[in-house]
Structure formats: structure tokens, C-alpha cells
XYZ file of C-alpha atoms in Angstrom:
457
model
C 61.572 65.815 159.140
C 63.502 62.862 160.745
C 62.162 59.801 159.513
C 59.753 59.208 156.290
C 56.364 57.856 157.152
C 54.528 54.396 156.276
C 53.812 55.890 152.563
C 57.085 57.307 152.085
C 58.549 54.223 152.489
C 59.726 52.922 149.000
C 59.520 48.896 149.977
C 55.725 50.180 150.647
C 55.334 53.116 148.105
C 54.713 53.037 144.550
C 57.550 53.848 142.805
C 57.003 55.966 139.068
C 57.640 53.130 137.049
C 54.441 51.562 135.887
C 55.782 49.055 133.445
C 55.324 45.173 134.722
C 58.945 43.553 134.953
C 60.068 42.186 131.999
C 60.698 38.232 131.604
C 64.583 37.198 133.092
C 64.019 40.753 134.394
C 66.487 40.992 137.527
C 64.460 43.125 140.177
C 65.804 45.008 143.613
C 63.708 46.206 146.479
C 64.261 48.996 148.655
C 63.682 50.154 152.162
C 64.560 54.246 152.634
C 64.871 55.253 156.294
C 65.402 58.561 157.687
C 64.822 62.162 156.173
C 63.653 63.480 153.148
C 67.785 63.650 152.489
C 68.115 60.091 152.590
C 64.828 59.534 149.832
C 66.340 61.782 147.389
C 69.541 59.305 147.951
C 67.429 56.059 147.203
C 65.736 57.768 144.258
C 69.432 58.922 142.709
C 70.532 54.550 143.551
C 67.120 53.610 141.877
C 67.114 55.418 138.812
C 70.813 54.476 138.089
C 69.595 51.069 138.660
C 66.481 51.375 136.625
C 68.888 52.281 133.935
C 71.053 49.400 133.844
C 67.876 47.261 133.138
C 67.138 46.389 136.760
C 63.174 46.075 137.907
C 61.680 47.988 140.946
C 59.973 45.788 143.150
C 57.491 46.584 145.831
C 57.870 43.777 148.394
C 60.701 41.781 149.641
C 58.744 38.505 147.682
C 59.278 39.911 144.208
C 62.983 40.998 145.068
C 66.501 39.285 143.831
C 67.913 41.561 146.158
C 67.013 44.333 148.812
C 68.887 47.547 149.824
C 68.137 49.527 153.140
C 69.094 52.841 153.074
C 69.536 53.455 156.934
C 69.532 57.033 159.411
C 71.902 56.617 161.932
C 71.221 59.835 163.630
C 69.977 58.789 166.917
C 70.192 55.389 168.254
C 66.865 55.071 168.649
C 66.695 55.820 164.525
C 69.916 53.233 164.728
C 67.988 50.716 166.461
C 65.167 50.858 163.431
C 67.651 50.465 161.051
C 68.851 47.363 162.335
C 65.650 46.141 162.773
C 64.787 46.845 159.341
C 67.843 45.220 157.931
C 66.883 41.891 160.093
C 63.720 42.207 158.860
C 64.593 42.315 155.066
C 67.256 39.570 156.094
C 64.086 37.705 156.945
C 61.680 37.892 154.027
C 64.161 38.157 151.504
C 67.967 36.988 152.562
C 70.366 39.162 150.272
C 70.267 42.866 151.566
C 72.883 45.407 150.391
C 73.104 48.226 153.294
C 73.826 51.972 152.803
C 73.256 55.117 154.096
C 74.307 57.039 157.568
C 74.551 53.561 159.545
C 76.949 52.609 156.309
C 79.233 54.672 158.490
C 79.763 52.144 161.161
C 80.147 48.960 159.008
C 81.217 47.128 162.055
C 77.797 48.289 164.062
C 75.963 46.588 161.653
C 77.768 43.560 160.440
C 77.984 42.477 164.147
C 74.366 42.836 164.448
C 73.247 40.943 161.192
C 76.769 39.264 159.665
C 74.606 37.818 156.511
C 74.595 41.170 154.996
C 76.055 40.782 151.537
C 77.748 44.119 151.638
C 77.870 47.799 153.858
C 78.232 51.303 151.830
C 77.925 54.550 153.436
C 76.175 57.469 153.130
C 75.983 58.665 149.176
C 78.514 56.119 147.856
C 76.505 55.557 145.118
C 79.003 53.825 142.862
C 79.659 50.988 146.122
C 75.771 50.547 146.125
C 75.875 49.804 142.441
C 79.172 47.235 142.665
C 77.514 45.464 145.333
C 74.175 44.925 143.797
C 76.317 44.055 140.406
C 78.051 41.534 142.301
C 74.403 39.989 144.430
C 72.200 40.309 140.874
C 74.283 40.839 137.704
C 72.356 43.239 135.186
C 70.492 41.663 132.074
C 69.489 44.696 130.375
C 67.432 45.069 127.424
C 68.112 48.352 125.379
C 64.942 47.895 123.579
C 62.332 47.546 126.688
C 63.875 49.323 129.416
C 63.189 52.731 129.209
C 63.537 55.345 132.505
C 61.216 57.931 132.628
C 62.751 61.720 132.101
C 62.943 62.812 135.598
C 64.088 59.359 136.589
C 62.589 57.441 139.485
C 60.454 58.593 142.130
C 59.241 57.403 145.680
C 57.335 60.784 145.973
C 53.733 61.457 144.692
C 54.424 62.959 140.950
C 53.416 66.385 141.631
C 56.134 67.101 143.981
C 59.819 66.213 144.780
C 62.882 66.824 146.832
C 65.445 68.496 145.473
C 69.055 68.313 147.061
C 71.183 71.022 146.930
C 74.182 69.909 148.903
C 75.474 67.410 151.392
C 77.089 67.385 154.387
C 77.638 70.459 157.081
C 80.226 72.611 158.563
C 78.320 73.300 161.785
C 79.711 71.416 165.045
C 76.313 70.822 166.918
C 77.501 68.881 170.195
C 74.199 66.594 169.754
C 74.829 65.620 166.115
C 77.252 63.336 164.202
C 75.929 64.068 160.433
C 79.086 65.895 159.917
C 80.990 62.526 161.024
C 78.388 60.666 158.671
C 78.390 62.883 156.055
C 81.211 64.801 155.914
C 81.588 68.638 155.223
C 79.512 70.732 153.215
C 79.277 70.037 149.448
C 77.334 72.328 147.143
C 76.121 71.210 143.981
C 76.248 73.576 141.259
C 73.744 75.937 140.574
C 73.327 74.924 136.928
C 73.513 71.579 137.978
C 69.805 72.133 140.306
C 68.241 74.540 137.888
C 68.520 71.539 134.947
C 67.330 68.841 137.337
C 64.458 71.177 138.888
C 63.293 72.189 135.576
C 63.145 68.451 134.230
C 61.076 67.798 137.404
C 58.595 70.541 136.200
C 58.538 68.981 132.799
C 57.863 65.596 134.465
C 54.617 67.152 135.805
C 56.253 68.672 139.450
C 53.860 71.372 140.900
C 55.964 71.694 143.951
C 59.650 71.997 144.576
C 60.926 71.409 148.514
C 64.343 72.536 148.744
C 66.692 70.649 150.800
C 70.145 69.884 152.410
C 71.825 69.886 155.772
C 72.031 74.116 155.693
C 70.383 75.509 152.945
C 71.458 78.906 154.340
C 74.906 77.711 153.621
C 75.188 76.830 150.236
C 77.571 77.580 147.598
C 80.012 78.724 150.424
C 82.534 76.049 150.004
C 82.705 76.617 146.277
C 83.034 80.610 147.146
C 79.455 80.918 145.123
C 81.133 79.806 141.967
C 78.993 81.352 138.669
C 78.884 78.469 135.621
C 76.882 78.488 133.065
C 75.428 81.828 133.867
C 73.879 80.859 137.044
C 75.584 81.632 140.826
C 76.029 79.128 143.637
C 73.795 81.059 146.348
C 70.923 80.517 147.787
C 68.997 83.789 147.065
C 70.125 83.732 143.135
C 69.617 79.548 143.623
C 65.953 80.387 144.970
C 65.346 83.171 142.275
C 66.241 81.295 139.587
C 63.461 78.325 140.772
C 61.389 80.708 141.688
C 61.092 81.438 137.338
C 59.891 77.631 136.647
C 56.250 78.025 137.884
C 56.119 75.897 140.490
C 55.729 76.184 144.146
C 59.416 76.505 145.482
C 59.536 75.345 149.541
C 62.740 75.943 151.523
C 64.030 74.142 154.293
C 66.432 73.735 156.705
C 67.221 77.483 156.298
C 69.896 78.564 159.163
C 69.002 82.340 160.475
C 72.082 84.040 158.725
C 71.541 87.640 157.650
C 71.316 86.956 154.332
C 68.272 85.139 154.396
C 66.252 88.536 154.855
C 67.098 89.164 151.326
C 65.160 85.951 150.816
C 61.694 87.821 152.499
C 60.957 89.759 149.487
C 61.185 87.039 147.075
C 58.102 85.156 149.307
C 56.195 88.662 149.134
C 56.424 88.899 146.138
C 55.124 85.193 145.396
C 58.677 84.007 143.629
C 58.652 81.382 146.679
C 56.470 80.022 148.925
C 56.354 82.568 152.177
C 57.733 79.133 154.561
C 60.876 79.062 156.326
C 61.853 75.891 158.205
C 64.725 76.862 160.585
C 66.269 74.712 163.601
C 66.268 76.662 166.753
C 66.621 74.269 168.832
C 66.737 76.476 171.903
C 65.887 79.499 172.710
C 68.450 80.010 176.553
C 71.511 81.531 175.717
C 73.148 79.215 177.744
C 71.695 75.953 176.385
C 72.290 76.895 172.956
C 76.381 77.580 174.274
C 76.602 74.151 175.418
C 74.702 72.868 172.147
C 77.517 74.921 170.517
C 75.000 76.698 168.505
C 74.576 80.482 167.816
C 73.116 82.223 171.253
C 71.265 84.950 169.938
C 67.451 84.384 170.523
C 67.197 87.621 171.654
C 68.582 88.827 168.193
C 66.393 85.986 166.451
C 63.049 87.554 167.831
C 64.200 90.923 165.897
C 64.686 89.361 162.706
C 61.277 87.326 163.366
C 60.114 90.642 163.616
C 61.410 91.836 160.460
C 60.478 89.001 158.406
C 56.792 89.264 159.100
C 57.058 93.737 158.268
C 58.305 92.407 154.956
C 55.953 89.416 154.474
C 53.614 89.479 156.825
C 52.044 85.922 155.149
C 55.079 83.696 156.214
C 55.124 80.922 158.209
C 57.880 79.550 160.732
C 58.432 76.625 161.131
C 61.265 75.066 163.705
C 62.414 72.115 165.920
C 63.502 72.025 169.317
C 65.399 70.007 171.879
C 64.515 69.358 175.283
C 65.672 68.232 178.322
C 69.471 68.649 176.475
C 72.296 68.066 179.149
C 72.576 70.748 181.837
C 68.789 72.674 180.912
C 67.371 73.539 184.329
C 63.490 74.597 184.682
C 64.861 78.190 184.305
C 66.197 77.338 180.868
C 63.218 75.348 179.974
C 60.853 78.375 180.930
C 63.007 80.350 179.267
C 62.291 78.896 176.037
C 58.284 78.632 176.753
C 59.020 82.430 176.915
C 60.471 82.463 174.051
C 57.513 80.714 172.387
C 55.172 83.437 173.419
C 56.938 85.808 171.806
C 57.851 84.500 168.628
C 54.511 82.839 167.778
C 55.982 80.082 165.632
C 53.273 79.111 163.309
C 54.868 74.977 163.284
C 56.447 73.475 165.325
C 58.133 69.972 166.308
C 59.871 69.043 169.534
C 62.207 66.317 170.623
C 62.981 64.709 174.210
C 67.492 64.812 174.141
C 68.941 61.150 173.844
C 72.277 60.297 173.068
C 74.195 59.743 170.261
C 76.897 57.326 170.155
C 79.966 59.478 169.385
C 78.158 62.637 170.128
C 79.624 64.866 171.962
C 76.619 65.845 174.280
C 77.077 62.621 175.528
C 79.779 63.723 177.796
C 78.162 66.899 178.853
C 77.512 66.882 183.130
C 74.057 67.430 184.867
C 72.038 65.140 182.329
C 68.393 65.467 182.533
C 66.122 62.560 183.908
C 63.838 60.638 181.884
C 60.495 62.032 183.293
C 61.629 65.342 183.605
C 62.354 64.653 179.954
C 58.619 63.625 179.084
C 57.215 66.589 181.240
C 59.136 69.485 179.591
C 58.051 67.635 176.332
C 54.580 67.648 177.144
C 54.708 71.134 178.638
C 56.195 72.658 175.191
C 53.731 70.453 172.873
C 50.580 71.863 174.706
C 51.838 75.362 173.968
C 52.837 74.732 170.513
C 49.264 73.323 170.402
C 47.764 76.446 171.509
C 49.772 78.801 168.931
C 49.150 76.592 166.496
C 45.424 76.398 167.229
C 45.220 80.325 167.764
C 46.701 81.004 164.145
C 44.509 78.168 162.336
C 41.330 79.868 164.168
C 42.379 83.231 162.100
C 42.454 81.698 158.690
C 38.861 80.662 158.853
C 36.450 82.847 156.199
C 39.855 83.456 154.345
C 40.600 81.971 150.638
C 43.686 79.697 150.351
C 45.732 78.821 147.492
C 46.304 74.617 148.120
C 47.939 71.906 146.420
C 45.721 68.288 146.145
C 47.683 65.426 147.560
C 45.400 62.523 147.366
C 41.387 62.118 146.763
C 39.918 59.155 148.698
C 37.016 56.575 147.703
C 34.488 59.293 149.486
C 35.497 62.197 147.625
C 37.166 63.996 149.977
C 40.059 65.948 149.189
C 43.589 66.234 151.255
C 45.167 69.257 150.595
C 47.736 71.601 151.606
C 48.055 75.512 151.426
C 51.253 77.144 151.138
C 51.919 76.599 155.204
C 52.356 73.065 155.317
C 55.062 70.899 153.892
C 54.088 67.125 152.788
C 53.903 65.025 155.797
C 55.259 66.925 158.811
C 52.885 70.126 159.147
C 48.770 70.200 158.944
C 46.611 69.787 155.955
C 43.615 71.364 155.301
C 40.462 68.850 153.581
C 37.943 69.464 151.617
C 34.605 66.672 151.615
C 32.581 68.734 149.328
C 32.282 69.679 145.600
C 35.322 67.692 144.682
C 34.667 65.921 141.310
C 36.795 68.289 139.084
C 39.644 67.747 141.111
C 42.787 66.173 140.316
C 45.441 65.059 142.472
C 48.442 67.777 141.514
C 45.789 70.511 140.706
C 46.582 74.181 142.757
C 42.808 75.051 143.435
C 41.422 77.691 145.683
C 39.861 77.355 149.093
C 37.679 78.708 151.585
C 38.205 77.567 154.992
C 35.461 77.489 156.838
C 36.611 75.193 159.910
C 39.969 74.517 161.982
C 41.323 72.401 164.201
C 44.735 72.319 166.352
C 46.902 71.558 163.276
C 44.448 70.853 160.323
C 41.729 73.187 158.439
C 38.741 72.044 156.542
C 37.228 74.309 153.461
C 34.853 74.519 150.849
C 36.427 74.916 146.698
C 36.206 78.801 146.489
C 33.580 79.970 143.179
């Protein structure tokens, strides 16, 4: 989940707000780069916007003012940012920037001076003084009205839902702790009253997220308030109560999260995991300064799928990371074999300015780089395609995401996440449906990542 696709993107979604702006109406575009993190950010900035009387626009033409929330995590993601900002710069000429890249104020100022101001990463209040100072509010107490579960750049039957910021982890290849500081739970009763106004609002599906979901409440010693504990299994039993489909990820492999396994058998949450591996070599994960335990990691694979044997695993790796030789590498195809991953995403090592890696010996070439990647993807292809090939005949639960002009359906069952794992389509029998609706399936074809089905009588 690294950086939102075309339709995620607010300056090209649709935001929730269907109300034409208002005459003398001042009106602020947004670009949102980067995770699924970062959009729950631009929602928070929009709906405190939205509140003060400002309009939402959808292009840079109908803007007083743009922000661009920017990902700084690898320069390549740094290098869209700035292009984005120049772009905005372009069509519209007073652009606010926040976000990760916010960070580095000088980075970007040298890159595109005209930028009325810089914020970083979750300084709301700085967003709001600079767009107060580019577009002064006009609001109108009588007309501008915000919806209950404020504004959203996600399709209205599901939502992110940020549980903490930052991380405690010292990852040689990542700066988010630099960016974002250390971790920073939100309450427990503070996510249970915004999840449950998202269900009101008409939320089917909840996807849990932060930095280390494994990890939270631990810097507030898993304070109770308001009769509800800062934890993640009492955080993920508690949403697991409001009826909707609760996804976690970013879910470390502490011990504790077995005591999440039951929960998914028992249908309370979805039976997904989303864990970073990274690596599977002992040694490669030492210089990554990560956890070296993949031998350890296979068990608890192991004794995930004895307690729910429906779950499905879904990771990221790194390769060609500074100092892995073709041992290491095979190593980790190895690895692969064994744990049967049911998704999975891989990415070639670059550096990071300020990352530590960066100064790591024995860096990997370019091509060796692209090999290893393409090596890893075909097997990941072939796991994938092995496990889809077993789900054919069976009846799955799904969510609808969109219905085109033909009819056909894109779904998802309870595997796949919104926009990073498969989905599974249905072209047949599709007039009742309803965009939001939890229907079931039978598949009766798949592909490498996708599965196609027929509504189940």
C-alpha cells in the first residue's frame, strides 16, 4: 500500500459532498499522495475545512487554493511529490504543501520557491493557518452543512480508520520514524466512536490502519477510558461488535497477535493479516535491523492456519537490499515455498535520503536488482495462481465496489483489500445489485490474481 491509485486521488476522486458550491463560496483542491495513512490525513484537513464553510473542488480550475499532501518515503515517491506540487503550481498557482515531504521544508521550497507555505506530516492546525491566510473563510451557518462522518475520498461503503501514528521500530531502510515521529495511539474510545459513526454513515467495511497495528496502545501502557482498553485484540473485538467487515493491516508478527486468530474464526474479523516481512535470511533481516526469526515465523504461519485455516497472508518484501547475495535471495524463494503466502507485493531496494541503508557496503546492482525482482514476482504468481485455482466451485462472501455501464460487477471477497490485492467479477445476473451490498458468490473461473463468479441462489 505505498501510493493511492488514479481513483484514490482526491484532485481526481469524488469527494462525499454532493452539494454545488455556494455563491462567494471560497473552494480548495487537493492532491493526496502516498498510503492509505496519508488519505485518512487529507480527509481529517478536508472535513475541518468543509466545516469552516470552505468548498471541495475537483480540479485545479475550480480551486482558490490547492494543497498536496506529499509521501516522502522513497525518493522516487519524493520525486512525484515534487512533480505534483509543480504541477498544481502550474494549473492553479497558490499550493499549500503538507505531509511526509513537509519534513524537509527546504527540499521543497528549493525545488518550487512559489509555494505559499510547507507543513509537515499531521500538522493539521499549520494546514488550516495557511489556507486561512491564502483564502480567508466566508462561512455560511445556514448552508454549509458537513455530512456526519465528515468528508470522504473513499467509496461510501468503506473507509480507513487510523489508529495511531508514527513508529518505534528502527528499520535501516525507512525514515517514517524521522517523518513521523514515535508511536502515538489514539484512544480506544476515541476509534470505537469514529468507527461506529462510519457504520452509521453507511460503512460496510472497516480497514484498520497505522504504522504497527501490532503495536498499539503500548505507549499509553493500554490505558482503559471510557470502558474500552487501548489494545489491539480488545480494539479489534470491540469493532468486530459494529457489523461490519473489520480488515487489519500492517500487523507486526508479535505473539500476541495469535490471540487475534480466533476472533477471524470465529467471523468477529475478517480472517486477513497484512504483515511486512520483508525478508526472510536471517542475515538480511540483521542488517535491515528487523526481527531474524523466519524460521520461528513459518511456526506461527503454521499455527495461524490450525486455528483458522480460512486466513489469508498477505506481506511485502525487499529485494536486492544492501549486502543480499544469491544465497540470501534463494533463501527467501525458499522461504516462499514454504510459507505459501496467499498476497504478495515486492519492491527492488533504493535509497532513502537520510536512511541509514544508504551507508550499508556491498550494494546490489541495478539489473541484478530487476532479476531477483522478476524471479520473486513469477513465484508469487504461481502461489497466487495455485490458491485462486482451489477456490473455484466454492461460495464466497464479497463486497460490490463498483457496477459498470455493462453490468458487470467488481467485487471483492474477504481476501482482498481495496486496490492492492485481486478482485473477483461477476458479468452475469447483476441487476439487484448495489454498490456496498455483501452478496454471495460462486466462483466458477480464476486467474493469477483475480476470480470471476456467478451470484450464488
Amino acid at each position: 500500500m505505498s501510493t493511492n491509485p488514479p481513483d484514490l486521488r482526491p484532485d481526481l476522486a469524488r469527494a462525499r459532498i454532493s452539494d454545488a458550491p455556494r455563491k462567494g463560496q471560497p473552494t480548495i483542491g487537493m492532491v493526496s499522495l502516498g498510503c492509505p495513512k496519508a488519505l485518512v490525513d487529507s480527509e481529517r484537513i478536508l472535513t475541518r475545512l468543509r466545516a469552516e464553510g470552505y468548498g471541495i473542488s475537483p480540479d485545479y480550475a475550480g480551486a482558490d487554493a490547492v494543497i498536496v499532501n506529499t509521501c516522502g518515503f522513497l525518493d522516487s515517491a519524493k520525486a512525484e511529490s515534487l512533480e505534483a506540487i509543480g504541477e498544481a503550481l502550474a494549473e492553479n498557482g497558490r499550493v499549500v504543501v503538507t505531509g511526509c515531504l513537509g519534513a524537509e521544508p527546504e527540499y521543497i521550497t528549493g525545488a518550487h520557491p512559489k509555494v505559499l507555505a510547507v507543513t509537515g506530516p499531521h500538522q493539521y492546525e499549520q494546514v488550516l493557518d495557511a489556507v486561512h491566510l491564502a483564502v480567508p473563510p466566508s462561512p455560511d451557518p445556514f448552508v454549509d452543512l458537513l455530512p456526519g462522518s465528515g468528508v470522504k475520498l473513499t467509496p461510501r461503503h468503506y473507509s480507513y480508520l487510523k489508529i495511531s501514528e508514527g513508529c518505534n521500530h528502527k528499520c535501516k531502510f525507512c525514515i517514517i520514524p524521522d517523518m513521523r515521529g514515535r508511536l502515538a495511539s489514539r484512544p480506544a474510545h476515541a476509534v470505537l466512536r469514529e468507527a461506529e459513526k462510519l457504520v452509521e454513515n453507511g460503512v460496510r467495511e472497516l480497514l484498520v490502519i497505522s504504522q504497527d497495528t501490532s503495536a498499539y496502545g503500548v505507549d499509553i501502557k493500554h490505558a482503559e477510558d471510557h470502558g474500552h482498553r487501548a489494545h489491539i485484540t480488545d480494539l479489534a473485538n470491540d469493532l468486530g461488535s459494529l457489523g461490519a467487515w473489520v480488515r487489519l493491516h500492517y500487523v507486526y508478527p508479535y505473539p500476541h497477535v495469535r490471540q487475534l486468530i480466533p476472533m477471524m474464526a470465529e467471523g468477529k474479523v475478517l480472517p486477513y493479516l497484512d504483515i511486512p516481512f520483508q525478508h526472510a535470511h536471517p542475515d538480511t533481516l540483521r542488517r535491515m535491523a528487523r526481527p531474524a526469526a523466519a524460521a520461528r515465523t513459518l511456526d506461527e504461519i503454521a499455527a495461524w492456519r490450525a486455528t483458522c485455516p480460512d486466513i489469508t497472508l498477505r506481506s511485502t518484501f525487499i529485494v536486492g537490499y544492501p549486502g543480499e547475495t544469491e544465497d540470501e535471495f534463494q533463501t527467501l524463494l525458499d522461504w516462499m515455498d514454504e510459507a505459501q503466502l496467499d498476497r504478495v507485493g515486492c519492491f527492488q531496494y533504493e535509497n532513502v535520503d537520510g536512511a541509514r541503508s544508504n551507508a550499508l557496503p556491498d550494494h546490489v546492482p541495478e539489473e541484478v536488482k530487476q532479476d531477483r525482482w522478476d524471479r520473486f514476482m513469477a513465484k508469487a504468481q504461481a502461489i497466487s495462481e495455485h490458491k485462486l485455482a482451489a477456490k473455484v466451485g466454492s461460495v464466497q462472501e464479497v463486497i460490490v465496489d463498483e457496477i459498470d455501464e455493462d453490468g458487470i460487477a467488481t467485487c471483492r471477497t474477504k481476501a482482498d483489500a481495496p486496490e492492492i490485492d485481486g478482485n473477483l467479477f461477476v458479468d452475469q445476473g447483476t441487476g439487484g445489485l448495489s454498490v456496498g451490498d455483501i452478496v454471495r458468490v460462486e466462483v466458477d473461473e480464476a486467474g493469477e490474481y483475480d476470480l470471476w463468479g456467478r451470484v450464488a441462489q
